mmCIF file of C-alpha atoms and ligand atoms in Angstrom:
data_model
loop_
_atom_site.group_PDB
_atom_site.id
_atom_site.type_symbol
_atom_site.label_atom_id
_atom_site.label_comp_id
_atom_site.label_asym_id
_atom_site.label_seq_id
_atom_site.Cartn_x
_atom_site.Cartn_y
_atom_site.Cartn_z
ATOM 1 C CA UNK A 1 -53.825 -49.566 -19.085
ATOM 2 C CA UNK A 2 -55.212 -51.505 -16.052
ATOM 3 C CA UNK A 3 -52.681 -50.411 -14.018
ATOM 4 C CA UNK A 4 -53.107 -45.958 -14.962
ATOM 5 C CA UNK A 5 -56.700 -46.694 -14.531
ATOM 6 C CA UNK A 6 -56.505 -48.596 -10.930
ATOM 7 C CA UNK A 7 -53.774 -45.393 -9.826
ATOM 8 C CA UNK A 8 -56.645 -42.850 -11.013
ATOM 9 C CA UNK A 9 -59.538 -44.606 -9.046
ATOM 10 C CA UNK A 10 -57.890 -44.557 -5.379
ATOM 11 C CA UNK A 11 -58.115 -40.878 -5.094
ATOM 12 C CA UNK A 12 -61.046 -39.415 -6.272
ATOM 13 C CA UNK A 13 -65.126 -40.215 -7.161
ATOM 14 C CA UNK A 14 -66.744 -37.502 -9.103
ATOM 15 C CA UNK A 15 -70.039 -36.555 -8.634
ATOM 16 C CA UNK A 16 -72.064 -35.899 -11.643
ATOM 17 C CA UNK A 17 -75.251 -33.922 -11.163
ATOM 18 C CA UNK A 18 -78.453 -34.433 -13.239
ATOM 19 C CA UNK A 19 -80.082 -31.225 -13.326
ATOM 20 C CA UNK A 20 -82.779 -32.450 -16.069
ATOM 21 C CA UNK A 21 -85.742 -32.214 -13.376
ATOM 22 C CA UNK A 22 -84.808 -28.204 -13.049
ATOM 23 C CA UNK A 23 -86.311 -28.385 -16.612
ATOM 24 C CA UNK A 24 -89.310 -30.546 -16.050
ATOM 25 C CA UNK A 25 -90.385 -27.810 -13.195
ATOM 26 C CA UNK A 26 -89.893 -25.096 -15.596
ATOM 27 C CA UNK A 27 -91.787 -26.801 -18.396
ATOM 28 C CA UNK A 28 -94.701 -27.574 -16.489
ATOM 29 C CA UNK A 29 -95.418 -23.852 -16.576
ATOM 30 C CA UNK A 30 -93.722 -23.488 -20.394
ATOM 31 C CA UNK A 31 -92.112 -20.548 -18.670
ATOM 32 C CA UNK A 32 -88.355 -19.811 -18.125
ATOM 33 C CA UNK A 33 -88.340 -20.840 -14.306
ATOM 34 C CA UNK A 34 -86.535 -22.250 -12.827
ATOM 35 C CA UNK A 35 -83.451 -22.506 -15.030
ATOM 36 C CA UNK A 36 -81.516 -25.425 -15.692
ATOM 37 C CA UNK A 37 -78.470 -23.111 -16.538
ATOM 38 C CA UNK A 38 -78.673 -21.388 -13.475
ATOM 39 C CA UNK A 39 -79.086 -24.744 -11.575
ATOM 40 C CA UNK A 40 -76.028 -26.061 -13.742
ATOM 41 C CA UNK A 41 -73.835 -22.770 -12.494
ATOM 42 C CA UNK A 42 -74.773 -23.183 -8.565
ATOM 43 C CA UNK A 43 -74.296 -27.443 -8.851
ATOM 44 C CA UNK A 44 -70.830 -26.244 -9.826
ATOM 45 C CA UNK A 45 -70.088 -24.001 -7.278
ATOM 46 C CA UNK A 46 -71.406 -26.810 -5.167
ATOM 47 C CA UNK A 47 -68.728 -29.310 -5.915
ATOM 48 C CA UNK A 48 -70.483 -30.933 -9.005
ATOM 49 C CA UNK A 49 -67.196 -32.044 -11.450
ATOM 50 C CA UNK A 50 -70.248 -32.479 -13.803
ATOM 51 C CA UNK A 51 -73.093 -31.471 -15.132
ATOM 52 C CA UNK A 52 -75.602 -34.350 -17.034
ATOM 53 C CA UNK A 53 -78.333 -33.939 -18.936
ATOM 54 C CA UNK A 54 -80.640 -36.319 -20.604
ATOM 55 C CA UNK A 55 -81.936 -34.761 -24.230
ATOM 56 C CA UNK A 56 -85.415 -36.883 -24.363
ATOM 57 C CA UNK A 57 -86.840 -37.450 -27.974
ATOM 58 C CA UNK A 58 -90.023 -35.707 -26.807
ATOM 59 C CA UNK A 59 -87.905 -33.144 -25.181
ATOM 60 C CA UNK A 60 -89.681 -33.651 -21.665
ATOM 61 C CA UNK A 61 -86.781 -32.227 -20.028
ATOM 62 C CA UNK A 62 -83.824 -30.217 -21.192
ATOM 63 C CA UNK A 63 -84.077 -28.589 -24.755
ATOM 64 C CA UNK A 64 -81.610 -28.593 -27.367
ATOM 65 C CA UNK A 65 -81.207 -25.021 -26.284
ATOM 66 C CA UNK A 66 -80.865 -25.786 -22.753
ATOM 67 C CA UNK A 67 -77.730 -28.607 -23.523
ATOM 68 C CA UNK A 68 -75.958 -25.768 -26.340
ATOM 69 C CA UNK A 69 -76.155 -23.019 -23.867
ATOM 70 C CA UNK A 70 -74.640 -25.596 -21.225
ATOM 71 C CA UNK A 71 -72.184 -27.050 -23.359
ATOM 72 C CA UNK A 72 -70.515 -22.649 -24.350
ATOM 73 C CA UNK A 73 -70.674 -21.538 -20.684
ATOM 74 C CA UNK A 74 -70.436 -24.282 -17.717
ATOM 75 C CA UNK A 75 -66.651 -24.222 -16.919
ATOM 76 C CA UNK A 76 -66.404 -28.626 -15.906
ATOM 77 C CA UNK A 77 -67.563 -31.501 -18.259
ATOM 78 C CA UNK A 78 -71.040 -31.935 -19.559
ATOM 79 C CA UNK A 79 -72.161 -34.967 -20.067
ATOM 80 C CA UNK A 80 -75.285 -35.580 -22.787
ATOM 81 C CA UNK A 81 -77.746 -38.745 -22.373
ATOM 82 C CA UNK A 82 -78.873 -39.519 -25.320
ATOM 83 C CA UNK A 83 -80.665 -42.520 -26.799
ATOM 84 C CA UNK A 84 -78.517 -44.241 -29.677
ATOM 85 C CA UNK A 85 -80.754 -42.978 -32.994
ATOM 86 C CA UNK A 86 -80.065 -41.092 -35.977
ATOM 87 C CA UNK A 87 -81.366 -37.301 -34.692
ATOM 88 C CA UNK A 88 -79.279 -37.562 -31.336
ATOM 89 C CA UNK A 89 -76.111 -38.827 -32.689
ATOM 90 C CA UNK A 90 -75.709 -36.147 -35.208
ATOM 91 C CA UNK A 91 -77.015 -33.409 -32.305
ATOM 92 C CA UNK A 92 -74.100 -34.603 -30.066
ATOM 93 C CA UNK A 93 -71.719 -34.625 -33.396
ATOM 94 C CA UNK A 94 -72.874 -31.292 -34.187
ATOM 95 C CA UNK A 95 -72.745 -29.443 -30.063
ATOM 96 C CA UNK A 96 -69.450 -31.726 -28.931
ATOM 97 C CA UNK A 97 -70.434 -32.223 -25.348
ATOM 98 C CA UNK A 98 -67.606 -33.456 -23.366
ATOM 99 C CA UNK A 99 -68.826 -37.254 -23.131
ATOM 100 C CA UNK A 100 -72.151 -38.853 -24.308
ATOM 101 C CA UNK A 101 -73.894 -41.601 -22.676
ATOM 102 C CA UNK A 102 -75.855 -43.970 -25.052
ATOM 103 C CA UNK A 103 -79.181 -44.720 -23.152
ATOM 104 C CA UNK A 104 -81.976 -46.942 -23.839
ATOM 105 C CA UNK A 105 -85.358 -44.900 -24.532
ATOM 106 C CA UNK A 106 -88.651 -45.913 -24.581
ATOM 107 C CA UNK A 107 -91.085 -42.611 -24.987
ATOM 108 C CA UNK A 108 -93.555 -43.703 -22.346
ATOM 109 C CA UNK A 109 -91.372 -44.530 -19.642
ATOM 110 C CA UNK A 110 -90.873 -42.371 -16.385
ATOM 111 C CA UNK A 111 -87.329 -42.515 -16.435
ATOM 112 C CA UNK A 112 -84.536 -44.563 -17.724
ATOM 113 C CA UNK A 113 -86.114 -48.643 -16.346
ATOM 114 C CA UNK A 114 -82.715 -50.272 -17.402
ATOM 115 C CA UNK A 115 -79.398 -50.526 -18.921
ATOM 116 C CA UNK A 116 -79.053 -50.717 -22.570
ATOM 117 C CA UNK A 117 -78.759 -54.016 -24.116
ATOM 118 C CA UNK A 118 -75.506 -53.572 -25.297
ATOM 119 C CA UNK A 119 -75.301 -57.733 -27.043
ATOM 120 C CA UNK A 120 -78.689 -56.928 -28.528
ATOM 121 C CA UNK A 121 -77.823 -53.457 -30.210
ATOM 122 C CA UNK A 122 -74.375 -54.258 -30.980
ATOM 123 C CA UNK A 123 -74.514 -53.195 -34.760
ATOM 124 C CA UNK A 124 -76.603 -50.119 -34.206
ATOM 125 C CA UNK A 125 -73.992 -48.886 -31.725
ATOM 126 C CA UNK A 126 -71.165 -49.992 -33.752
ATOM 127 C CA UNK A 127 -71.892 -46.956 -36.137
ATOM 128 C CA UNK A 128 -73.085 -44.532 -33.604
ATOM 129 C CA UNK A 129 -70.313 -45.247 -31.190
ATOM 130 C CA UNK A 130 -67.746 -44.834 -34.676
ATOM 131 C CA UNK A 131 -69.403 -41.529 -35.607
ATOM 132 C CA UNK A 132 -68.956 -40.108 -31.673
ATOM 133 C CA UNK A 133 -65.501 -41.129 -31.574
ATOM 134 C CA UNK A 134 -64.612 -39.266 -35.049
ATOM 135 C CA UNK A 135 -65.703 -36.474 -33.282
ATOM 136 C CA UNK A 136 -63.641 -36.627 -30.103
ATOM 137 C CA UNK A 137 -66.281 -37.481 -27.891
ATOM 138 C CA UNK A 138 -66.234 -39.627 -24.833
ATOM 139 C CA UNK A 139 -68.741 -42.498 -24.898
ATOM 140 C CA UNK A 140 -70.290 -44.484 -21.978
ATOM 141 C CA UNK A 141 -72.844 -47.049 -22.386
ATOM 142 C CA UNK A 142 -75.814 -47.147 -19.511
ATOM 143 C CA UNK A 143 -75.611 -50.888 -18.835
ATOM 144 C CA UNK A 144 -77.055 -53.728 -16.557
ATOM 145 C CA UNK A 145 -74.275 -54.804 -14.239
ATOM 146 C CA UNK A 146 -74.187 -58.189 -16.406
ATOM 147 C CA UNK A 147 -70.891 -59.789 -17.685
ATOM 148 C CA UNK A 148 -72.345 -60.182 -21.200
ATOM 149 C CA UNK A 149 -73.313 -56.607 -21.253
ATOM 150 C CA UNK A 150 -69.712 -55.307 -20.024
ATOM 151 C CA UNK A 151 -68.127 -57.950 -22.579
ATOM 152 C CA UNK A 152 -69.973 -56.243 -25.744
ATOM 153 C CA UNK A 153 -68.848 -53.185 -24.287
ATOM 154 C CA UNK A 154 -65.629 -53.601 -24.323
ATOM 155 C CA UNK A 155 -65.439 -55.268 -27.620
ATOM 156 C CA UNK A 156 -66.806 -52.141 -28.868
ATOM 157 C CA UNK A 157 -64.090 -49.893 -27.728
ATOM 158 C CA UNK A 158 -65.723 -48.137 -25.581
ATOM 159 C CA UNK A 159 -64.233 -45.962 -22.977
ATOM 160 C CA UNK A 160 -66.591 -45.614 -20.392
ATOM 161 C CA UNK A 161 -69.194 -47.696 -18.921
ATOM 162 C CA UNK A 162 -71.811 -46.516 -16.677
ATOM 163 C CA UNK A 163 -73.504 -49.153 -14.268
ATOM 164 C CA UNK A 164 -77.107 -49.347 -13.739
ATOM 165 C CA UNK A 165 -77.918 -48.920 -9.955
ATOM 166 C CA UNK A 166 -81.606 -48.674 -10.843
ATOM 167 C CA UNK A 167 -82.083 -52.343 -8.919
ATOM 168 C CA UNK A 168 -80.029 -51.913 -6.114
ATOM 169 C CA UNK A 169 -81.531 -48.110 -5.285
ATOM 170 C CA UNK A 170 -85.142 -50.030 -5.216
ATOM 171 C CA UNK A 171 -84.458 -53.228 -3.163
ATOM 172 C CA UNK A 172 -85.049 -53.592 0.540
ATOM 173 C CA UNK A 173 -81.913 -52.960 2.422
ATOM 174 C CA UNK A 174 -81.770 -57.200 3.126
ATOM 175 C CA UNK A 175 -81.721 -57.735 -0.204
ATOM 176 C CA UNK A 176 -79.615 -54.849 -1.338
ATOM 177 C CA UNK A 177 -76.212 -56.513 -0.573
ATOM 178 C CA UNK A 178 -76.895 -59.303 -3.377
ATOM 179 C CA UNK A 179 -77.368 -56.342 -5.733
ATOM 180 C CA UNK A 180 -74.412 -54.719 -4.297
ATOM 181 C CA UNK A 181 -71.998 -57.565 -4.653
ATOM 182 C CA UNK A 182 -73.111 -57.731 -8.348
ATOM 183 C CA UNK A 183 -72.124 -54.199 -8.608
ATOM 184 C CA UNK A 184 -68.558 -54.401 -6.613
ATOM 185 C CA UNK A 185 -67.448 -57.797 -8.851
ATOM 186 C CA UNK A 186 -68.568 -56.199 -12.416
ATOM 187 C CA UNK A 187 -66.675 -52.746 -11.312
ATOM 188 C CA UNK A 188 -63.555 -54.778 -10.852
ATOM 189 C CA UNK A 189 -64.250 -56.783 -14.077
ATOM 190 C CA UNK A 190 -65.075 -53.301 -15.989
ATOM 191 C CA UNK A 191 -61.482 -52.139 -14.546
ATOM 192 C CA UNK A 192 -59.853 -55.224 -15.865
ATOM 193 C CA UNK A 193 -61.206 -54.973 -19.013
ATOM 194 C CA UNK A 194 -59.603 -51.708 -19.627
ATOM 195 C CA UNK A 195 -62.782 -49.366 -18.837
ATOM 196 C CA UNK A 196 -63.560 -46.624 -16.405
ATOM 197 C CA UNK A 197 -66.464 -46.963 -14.610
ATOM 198 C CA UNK A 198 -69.317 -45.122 -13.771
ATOM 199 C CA UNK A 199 -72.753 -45.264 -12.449
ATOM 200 C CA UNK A 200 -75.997 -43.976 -11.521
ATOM 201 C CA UNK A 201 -79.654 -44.048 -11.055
ATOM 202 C CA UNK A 202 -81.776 -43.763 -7.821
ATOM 203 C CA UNK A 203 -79.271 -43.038 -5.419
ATOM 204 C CA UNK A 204 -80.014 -40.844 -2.390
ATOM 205 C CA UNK A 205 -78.097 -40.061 1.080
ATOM 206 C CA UNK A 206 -79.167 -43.301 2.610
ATOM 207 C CA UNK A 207 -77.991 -45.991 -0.520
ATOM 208 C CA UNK A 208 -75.287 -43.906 -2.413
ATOM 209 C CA UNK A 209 -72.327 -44.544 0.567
ATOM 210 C CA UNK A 210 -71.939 -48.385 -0.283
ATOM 211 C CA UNK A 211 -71.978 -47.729 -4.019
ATOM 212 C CA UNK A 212 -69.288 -45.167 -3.472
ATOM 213 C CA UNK A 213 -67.076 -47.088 -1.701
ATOM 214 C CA UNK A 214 -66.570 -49.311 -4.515
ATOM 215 C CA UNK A 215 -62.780 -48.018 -5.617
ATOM 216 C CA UNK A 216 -63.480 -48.939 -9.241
ATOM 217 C CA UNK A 217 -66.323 -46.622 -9.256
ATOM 218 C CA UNK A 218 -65.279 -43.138 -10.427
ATOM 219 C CA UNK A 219 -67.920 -41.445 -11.032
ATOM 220 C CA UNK A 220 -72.079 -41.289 -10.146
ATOM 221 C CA UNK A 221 -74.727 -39.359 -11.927
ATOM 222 C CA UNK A 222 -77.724 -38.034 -9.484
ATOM 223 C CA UNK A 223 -80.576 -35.733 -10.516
ATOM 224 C CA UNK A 224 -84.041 -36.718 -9.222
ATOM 225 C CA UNK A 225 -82.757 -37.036 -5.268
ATOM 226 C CA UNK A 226 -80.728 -33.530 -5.256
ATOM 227 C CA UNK A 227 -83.518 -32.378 -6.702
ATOM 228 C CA UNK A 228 -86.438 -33.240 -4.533
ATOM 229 C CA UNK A 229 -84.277 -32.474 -1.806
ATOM 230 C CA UNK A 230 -83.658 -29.227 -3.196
ATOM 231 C CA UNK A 231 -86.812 -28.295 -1.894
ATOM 232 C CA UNK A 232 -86.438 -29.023 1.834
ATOM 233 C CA UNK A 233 -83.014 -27.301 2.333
ATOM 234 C CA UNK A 234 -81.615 -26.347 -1.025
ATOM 235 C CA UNK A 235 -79.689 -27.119 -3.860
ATOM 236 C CA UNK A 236 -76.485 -26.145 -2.645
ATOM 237 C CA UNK A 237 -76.702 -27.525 0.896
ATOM 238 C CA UNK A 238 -77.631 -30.864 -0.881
ATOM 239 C CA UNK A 239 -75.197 -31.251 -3.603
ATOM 240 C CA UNK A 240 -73.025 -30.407 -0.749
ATOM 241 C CA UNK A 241 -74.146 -32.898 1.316
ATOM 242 C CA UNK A 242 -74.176 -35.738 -1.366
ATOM 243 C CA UNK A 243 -70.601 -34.600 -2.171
ATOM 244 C CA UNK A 244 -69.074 -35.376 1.202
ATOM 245 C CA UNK A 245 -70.690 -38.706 1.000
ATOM 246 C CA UNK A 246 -68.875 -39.421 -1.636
ATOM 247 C CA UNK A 247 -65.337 -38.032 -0.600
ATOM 248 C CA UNK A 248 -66.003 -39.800 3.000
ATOM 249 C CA UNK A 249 -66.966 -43.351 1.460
ATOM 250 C CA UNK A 250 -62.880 -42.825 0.189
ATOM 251 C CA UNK A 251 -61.482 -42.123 3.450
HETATM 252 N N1 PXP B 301 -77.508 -42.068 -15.187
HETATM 253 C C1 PXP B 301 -78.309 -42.252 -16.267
HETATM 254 C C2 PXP B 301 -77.724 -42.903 -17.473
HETATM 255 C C3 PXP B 301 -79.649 -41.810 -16.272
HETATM 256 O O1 PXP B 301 -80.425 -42.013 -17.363
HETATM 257 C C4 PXP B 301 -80.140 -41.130 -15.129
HETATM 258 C C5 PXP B 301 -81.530 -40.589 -15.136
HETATM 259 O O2 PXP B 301 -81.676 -39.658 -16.158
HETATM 260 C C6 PXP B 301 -79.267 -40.952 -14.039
HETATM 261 C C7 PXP B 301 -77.975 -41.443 -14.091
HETATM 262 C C8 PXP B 301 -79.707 -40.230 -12.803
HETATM 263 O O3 PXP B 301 -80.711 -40.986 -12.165
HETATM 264 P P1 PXP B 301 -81.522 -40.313 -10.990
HETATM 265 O O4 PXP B 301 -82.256 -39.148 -11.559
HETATM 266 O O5 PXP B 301 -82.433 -41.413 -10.519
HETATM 267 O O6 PXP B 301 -80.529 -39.892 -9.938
#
């Protein structure tokens, strides 16, 4: 298992785009612009390998129409964000989105502050993580790059884990490379243990090169960056741009 896993990382990194911030502009207005599915179609045309969307419990983002319409007619993988209770598990049972990624939620929060606390939740996920699988459904866990964290994952069979880059994207570039060590030794230890790994959260052009790098790393979710940026020069041209990062940091 280690060994198919280690082949698979060499080559490639896929780049998962967020494109839940497309949805906050629109429903600022409550109108229909601008629309997620159209951002979701150009991303891909881009060089996103896949789209991600984070279904909030108050819906600040995408709607549950926004994620079916995604999951029928975008052509590469869509991966939901859900947090782990009742409602959500049975929505992703019910749509089948390619992979789901069990987030932590907390209703007032900005965005996602942290990974989920995997040793803390362990019998709630059980279930939920059960119930996903019966329904051939990928599952990550968003998780603190923490050995007890990556240990509960894998003792919960899960395939994926995605690594919290939250910490390192907000540190001062001295103290970055602590954070970034932390990251490269639980990527190998994810690897070992039989996982793929993924990660995400507050990267941009100027941190996401380092993180990339890391071999064990095979795939990173951005949204808020691409689109902010979006506005200076384009959705396209900055997908683009954050895509050749990520093939480069594998040269
Ligand atoms: N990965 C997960 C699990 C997230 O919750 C988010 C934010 O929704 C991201 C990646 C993307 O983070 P950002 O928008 O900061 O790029």
């Amino acid at each position: 298992m280690e060994n198919i896993i280690k082949n698979k990382i060499k080559k490639f990194i896929r780049l998962g785009v967020n494109i839940d911030h497309v949805a906050t502009i629109r429903n600022a207005r409550g109108g229909l612009n601008p629309d997620p599915f159209r951002a979701a179609k150009l991303a891909v045309d881009a060089g996103a390998d896949v789209i991600t969307v984070h279904l909030r419990e108050d819906r600040r983002h995408v709607t549950d129409q926004d994620v079916i319409e995604l999951i029928q007619n975008i052509n590469v993988p869509i991966n939901l964000e859900i947090a782990c209770t009742n409602e959500m598990i049975n929505f992703a049972c019910n749509q089948k989105p390619n992979s789901v990624c069990l987030v932590p939620e907390r209703r007032e929060e900005r965005t996602t502050e942290g990974g989920l606390d995997v040793v803390k939740f362990y019998k709630r996920l059980t279930s939920a993580i059960n119930k996903l699988k019966e329904n051939d459904i990928k599952v990550a866990l968003f998780i603190e790059p923490e050995y007890s964290q990556i240990e509960a994952a894998a003792s919960l069979g899960v395939p994926v884990v995605e690594l919290h880059t939250g910490i390192y994207s907000n540190l001062k570039s001295n103290l970055m490379l602590g954070e970034l060590e932390k990251i490269k030794n639980i990527a190998k230890e994810v690897v070992k243990m039989g996982m793929e790994c993924h990660a995400g959260h507050g990267l941009t052009f100027d941190n996401v090169f380092e993180i990339a790098k890391i071999d064990e790393i095979i795939e990173l979710n951005i949204g808020h960056f691409l689109i902010g940026e979006a506005i200076f020069t384009g959705l396209d041209n900055a997908i683009r741009e954050m895509k050749s990062i990520l093939l480069s940091s594998r040269n």
